[in-house]
Amino acid sequence: MKVKTAVFRKEHFNAAHRLNNPNWSSERNKEVFGKCNNPNYHGHNYELVVKVVGYPDEETGYLMDMKILSDLIKEKILDRFDHMNLNLDTQEFKNLNPTAENIVKVIYDLLRTDIIADLDLKVTLYETERNYVEYPA
Amino acid sequence: MKVKTAVFRKEHFNAAHRLNNPNWSSERNKEVFGKCNNPNYHGHNYELVVKVVGYPDEETGYLMDMKILSDLIKEKILDRFDHMNLNLDTQEFKNLNPTAENIVKVIYDLLRTDIIADLDLKVTLYETERNYVEYPA
Amino acid sequence: MKVKTAVFRKEHFNAAHRLNNPNWSSERNKEVFGKCNNPNYHGHNYELVVKVVGYPDEETGYLMDMKILSDLIKEKILDRFDHMNLNLDTQEFKNLNPTAENIVKVIYDLLRTDIIADLDLKVTLYETERNYVEYPA
Amino acid sequence: MKVKTAVFRKEHFNAAHRLNNPNWSSERNKEVFGKCNNPNYHGHNYELVVKVVGYPDEETGYLMDMKILSDLIKEKILDRFDHMNLNLDTQEFKNLNPTAENIVKVIYDLLRTDIIADLDLKVTLYETERNYVEYPA
Amino acid sequence: MKVKTAVFRKEHFNAAHRLNNPNWSSERNKEVFGKCNNPNYHGHNYELVVKVVGYPDEETGYLMDMKILSDLIKEKILDRFDHMNLNLDTQEFKNLNPTAENIVKVIYDLLRTDIIADLDLKVTLYETERNYVEYPA
Amino acid sequence: MKVKTAVFRKEHFNAAHRLNNPNWSSERNKEVFGKCNNPNYHGHNYELVVKVVGYPDEETGYLMDMKILSDLIKEKILDRFDHMNLNLDTQEFKNLNPTAENIVKVIYDLLRTDIIADLDLKVTLYETERNYVEYPA
């Protein structure tokens, strides 16, 4: 019986954001999101771990070439989000609150289409060293 | 089909403990637990990671407010164990050997009752950077 | 001969910023500061290490109570900069480009007045894990 | 209902290797493996995490004595691979390309026979801080 | 002109301690040392960095063999303090408050006599990831 | 009075090496360098920290553009040593034992000529997380 292996690639990007629901009053936003609602934005060094699961190729011994995975993350995620204001500079968060939970799902969806369906995918996003999220759980 | 997300919060506490089974002779305790059986105690900087799994709320984009989770960990775990002698100062380890395996289960049980049943919970406890445990596995 | 000891306290804060010299054209700013000049800001998890040097007190064995140092950093630095936009929300960087070099000197000056002159002070600021600064060198 | 716990032990070793498929031309090897194909070898500080899953013993509170697990890893893995050239000095990689995916499976197989079948096993291997693998996934 | 090089070796030990000045009332001890004064002790994973400065030997390219330095730290420091209660189990802290400032100086003095006088020595001790000390500063 | 600031840039490379003095017998080499003398080489993930000290420019707020420093390290150090066998593939260690002490001095000398004399330079090289060196001390 064949058993699956996982490979992980870690990358990072820096971005500004604020948490805000545009359908709410500013009072309610302030109450729910606290200092994360600062209208002038704050920011993070996001650390990103992409996990790909499948069967390594017998000839190469690679499940997936880490250079290809790293280049894909750069093209699809870092070039889009690094040194950006997530709320103002990106299409993805124009109408979506950039909580870590929402960002990690957006990253997953952006990568999923470029990784063949035979391979499973999971994304972990560190907003700080002490707060992080994973999708799918 | 909805897919679950996980959020993680990392906290830490410092405590003293010794490993000892009161039903055994001190010879057997010393044999099994070695220098961890030192009757005068030793201690650790415990790093604690709490993972909560569920569906983020669509309005807030939060699975669980990290501030609420952090406050809960503080109230239920850190206020109880930080700067304590686990064997002498806590109810939980009066009659339970404070191995990492037992501590992580106690922490899980203390948190489980305060997190709604819809959310899954997992706890990881680092006794040192090189020794750690997870419950449930 | 008495020999000095150093104590270090590490804290962190998250902030947004952009690098920009208001006396320059936007072309020159873009050329010098690249993507760090993004007009919509980006952000960082700043890690801050404060080093205090002197002679420990013989009665307490403390050079400086870490709780007092931590509270001082919180009051003078974190409450001012955490979850802020350095360019827009702070007095200190209204007319000063918030490079890591300038931020670390501002932090030093803010702390220096509250630490007695007998104690030497040095501040290290991590903008990312791979870029950091120290003042004085 | 009994619930399983996991214990983790982290160890490390340093080794040289090159990626190469002896059935291929040197051109194809160079094309597929790039600088990892350097005929004179390069090397890594491998970080290894061994996860063992089962039910802790009620008398000891141990799932598995970390000292025994650490000694086992030393005997079966570190003594075999530490400060070695994986391609030249080991039986395991004489005819197997030492990619991280292949190394982690070899380590799993070496350990599996010495850990009782009631306990599940998983191995994570960090080739660098940013590239790592897990088996089984 | 010859220029000096530094070599560093990092080790760790786990210990219990409490902060207490036996010449003071328990009220004053509690007031000054807070929860660190817990009479039942608490503990830490101490990380220790030993820095040795001098001129590397031209024949070996070594300033000091790291294995010898590691063995010396083990013999003089870890065997003495690891898994010990600093207040109860050690001669050094019978009458000396085991603050990080005092521990780092004790470690320096214990190592100094075994390292030849031509080599400078500095010790850094991490009580937690966020609190650490250095001697001499 | 103007006060100097320091900026730090961290990079990494992977390389193979062996410790060996060609003027000695293989017995003496084995005795002095132990398993680091393995004739088939072993390897490391070297982490490199370059510290540059001087006065930040008042117009830019930069002591040195981190992008320029990073590019310089890439060109002078990483392109030369990354994924190389230090003993076989490099001019610098053809006749120089690649101990961490010798590598760090070679890196310093390679960088020194490209950084203007007004700026002080210091290099730290991590061979492992627990063994590292600094030049000049």
PDB file of N, CA and C in Angstrom, chain A residues 12 14 16 18 20 22 28 35 45 49 56 58 63 65-66 81 88 93 106 109 111 117 127-128 133-134 136-137:
ATOM      1  N   HIS A  12       7.517  34.466   3.337  1.00  0.00           N
ATOM      2  CA  HIS A  12       6.939  35.547   4.145  1.00  0.00           C
ATOM      3  C   HIS A  12       6.669  36.785   3.307  1.00  0.00           C
ATOM      4  N   ASN A  14       5.242  41.173   3.971  1.00  0.00           N
ATOM      5  CA  ASN A  14       4.869  42.236   4.910  1.00  0.00           C
ATOM      6  C   ASN A  14       3.711  43.016   4.316  1.00  0.00           C
ATOM      7  N   ALA A  16       0.133  45.881   5.216  1.00  0.00           N
ATOM      8  CA  ALA A  16      -0.704  46.662   6.135  1.00  0.00           C
ATOM      9  C   ALA A  16      -2.138  46.180   5.996  1.00  0.00           C
ATOM     10  N   ARG A  18      -6.382  46.719   8.042  1.00  0.00           N
ATOM     11  CA  ARG A  18      -7.217  47.041   9.189  1.00  0.00           C
ATOM     12  C   ARG A  18      -8.417  46.101   9.116  1.00  0.00           C
ATOM     13  N   ASN A  20     -12.331  45.634   9.496  1.00  0.00           N
ATOM     14  CA  ASN A  20     -13.473  46.540   9.382  1.00  0.00           C
ATOM     15  C   ASN A  20     -14.567  45.845   8.573  1.00  0.00           C
ATOM     16  N   PRO A  22     -17.673  46.975   6.500  1.00  0.00           N
ATOM     17  CA  PRO A  22     -18.253  48.223   5.980  1.00  0.00           C
ATOM     18  C   PRO A  22     -19.761  48.329   6.195  1.00  0.00           C
ATOM     19  N   ARG A  28     -19.547  50.052  16.153  1.00  0.00           N
ATOM     20  CA  ARG A  28     -19.571  48.590  16.267  1.00  0.00           C
ATOM     21  C   ARG A  28     -18.244  48.007  15.788  1.00  0.00           C
ATOM     22  N   LYS A  35      -8.226  47.779  18.576  1.00  0.00           N
ATOM     23  CA  LYS A  35      -7.169  48.554  17.926  1.00  0.00           C
ATOM     24  C   LYS A  35      -6.842  48.029  16.527  1.00  0.00           C
ATOM     25  N   ASN A  45       4.370  41.178   9.672  1.00  0.00           N
ATOM     26  CA  ASN A  45       5.237  40.291   8.891  1.00  0.00           C
ATOM     27  C   ASN A  45       4.524  38.944   8.842  1.00  0.00           C
ATOM     28  N   VAL A  49       3.172  29.095   5.439  1.00  0.00           N
ATOM     29  CA  VAL A  49       3.653  27.735   5.202  1.00  0.00           C
ATOM     30  C   VAL A  49       2.663  27.018   4.286  1.00  0.00           C
ATOM     31  N   PRO A  56       5.620  10.899  -3.792  1.00  0.00           N
ATOM     32  CA  PRO A  56       6.835  11.326  -4.497  1.00  0.00           C
ATOM     33  C   PRO A  56       7.019  10.531  -5.793  1.00  0.00           C
ATOM     34  N   GLU A  58       9.024   8.406  -8.364  1.00  0.00           N
ATOM     35  CA  GLU A  58      10.094   7.438  -8.070  1.00  0.00           C
ATOM     36  C   GLU A  58      11.396   7.784  -8.769  1.00  0.00           C
ATOM     37  N   LEU A  63       8.365  14.939  -4.386  1.00  0.00           N
ATOM     38  CA  LEU A  63       6.913  15.048  -4.444  1.00  0.00           C
ATOM     39  C   LEU A  63       6.574  16.241  -5.334  1.00  0.00           C
ATOM     40  N   ASP A  65       8.957  19.819  -6.823  1.00  0.00           N
ATOM     41  CA  ASP A  65      10.207  20.569  -6.777  1.00  0.00           C
ATOM     42  C   ASP A  65       9.989  21.823  -5.927  1.00  0.00           C
ATOM     43  N   MET A  66      10.738  21.945  -4.833  1.00  0.00           N
ATOM     44  CA  MET A  66      10.559  23.085  -3.923  1.00  0.00           C
ATOM     45  C   MET A  66      10.800  24.412  -4.639  1.00  0.00           C
ATOM     46  N   PHE A  81       0.717  40.464  -2.572  1.00  0.00           N
ATOM     47  CA  PHE A  81       0.444  40.984  -1.228  1.00  0.00           C
ATOM     48  C   PHE A  81       1.653  41.640  -0.544  1.00  0.00           C
ATOM     49  N   LEU A  88      -6.604  48.300   0.597  1.00  0.00           N
ATOM     50  CA  LEU A  88      -6.653  49.287  -0.484  1.00  0.00           C
ATOM     51  C   LEU A  88      -6.027  48.810  -1.788  1.00  0.00           C
ATOM     52  N   PHE A  93      -9.344  41.786  -1.117  1.00  0.00           N
ATOM     53  CA  PHE A  93      -9.857  42.278   0.166  1.00  0.00           C
ATOM     54  C   PHE A  93     -10.561  43.629   0.034  1.00  0.00           C
ATOM     55  N   VAL A 106      -8.104  32.842   1.166  1.00  0.00           N
ATOM     56  CA  VAL A 106      -7.807  33.475  -0.125  1.00  0.00           C
ATOM     57  C   VAL A 106      -6.504  32.906  -0.705  1.00  0.00           C
ATOM     58  N   ASP A 109      -7.105  29.424  -2.034  1.00  0.00           N
ATOM     59  CA  ASP A 109      -7.834  29.418  -3.309  1.00  0.00           C
ATOM     60  C   ASP A 109      -6.931  29.874  -4.465  1.00  0.00           C
ATOM     61  N   LEU A 111      -3.723  29.435  -4.710  1.00  0.00           N
ATOM     62  CA  LEU A 111      -2.735  28.398  -5.024  1.00  0.00           C
ATOM     63  C   LEU A 111      -3.393  27.131  -5.587  1.00  0.00           C
ATOM     64  N   ALA A 117      -4.707  18.411  -9.126  1.00  0.00           N
ATOM     65  CA  ALA A 117      -5.743  17.956  -8.204  1.00  0.00           C
ATOM     66  C   ALA A 117      -5.328  16.716  -7.416  1.00  0.00           C
ATOM     67  N   GLU A 127       0.178  35.381  11.646  1.00  0.00           N
ATOM     68  CA  GLU A 127       0.017  36.843  11.674  1.00  0.00           C
ATOM     69  C   GLU A 127       1.061  37.420  12.636  1.00  0.00           C
ATOM     70  N   THR A 128       1.229  36.737  13.762  1.00  0.00           N
ATOM     71  CA  THR A 128       2.359  36.996  14.653  1.00  0.00           C
ATOM     72  C   THR A 128       2.848  35.622  15.073  1.00  0.00           C
ATOM     73  N   VAL A 133      -3.194  30.704  11.818  1.00  0.00           N
ATOM     74  CA  VAL A 133      -4.391  30.025  11.311  1.00  0.00           C
ATOM     75  C   VAL A 133      -3.982  28.990  10.270  1.00  0.00           C
ATOM     76  N   GLU A 134      -4.898  28.064  10.006  1.00  0.00           N
ATOM     77  CA  GLU A 134      -4.635  26.963   9.081  1.00  0.00           C
ATOM     78  C   GLU A 134      -5.912  26.694   8.292  1.00  0.00           C
ATOM     79  N   PRO A 136      -7.250  24.070   4.798  1.00  0.00           N
ATOM     80  CA  PRO A 136      -8.346  23.634   5.657  1.00  0.00           C
ATOM     81  C   PRO A 136      -7.816  23.040   6.951  1.00  0.00           C
ATOM     82  N   ALA A 137      -8.649  23.042   7.998  1.00  0.00           N
ATOM     83  CA  ALA A 137      -8.212  22.536   9.309  1.00  0.00           C
ATOM     84  C   ALA A 137      -8.105  21.016   9.245  1.00  0.00           C
TER      85      ALA A 137
END
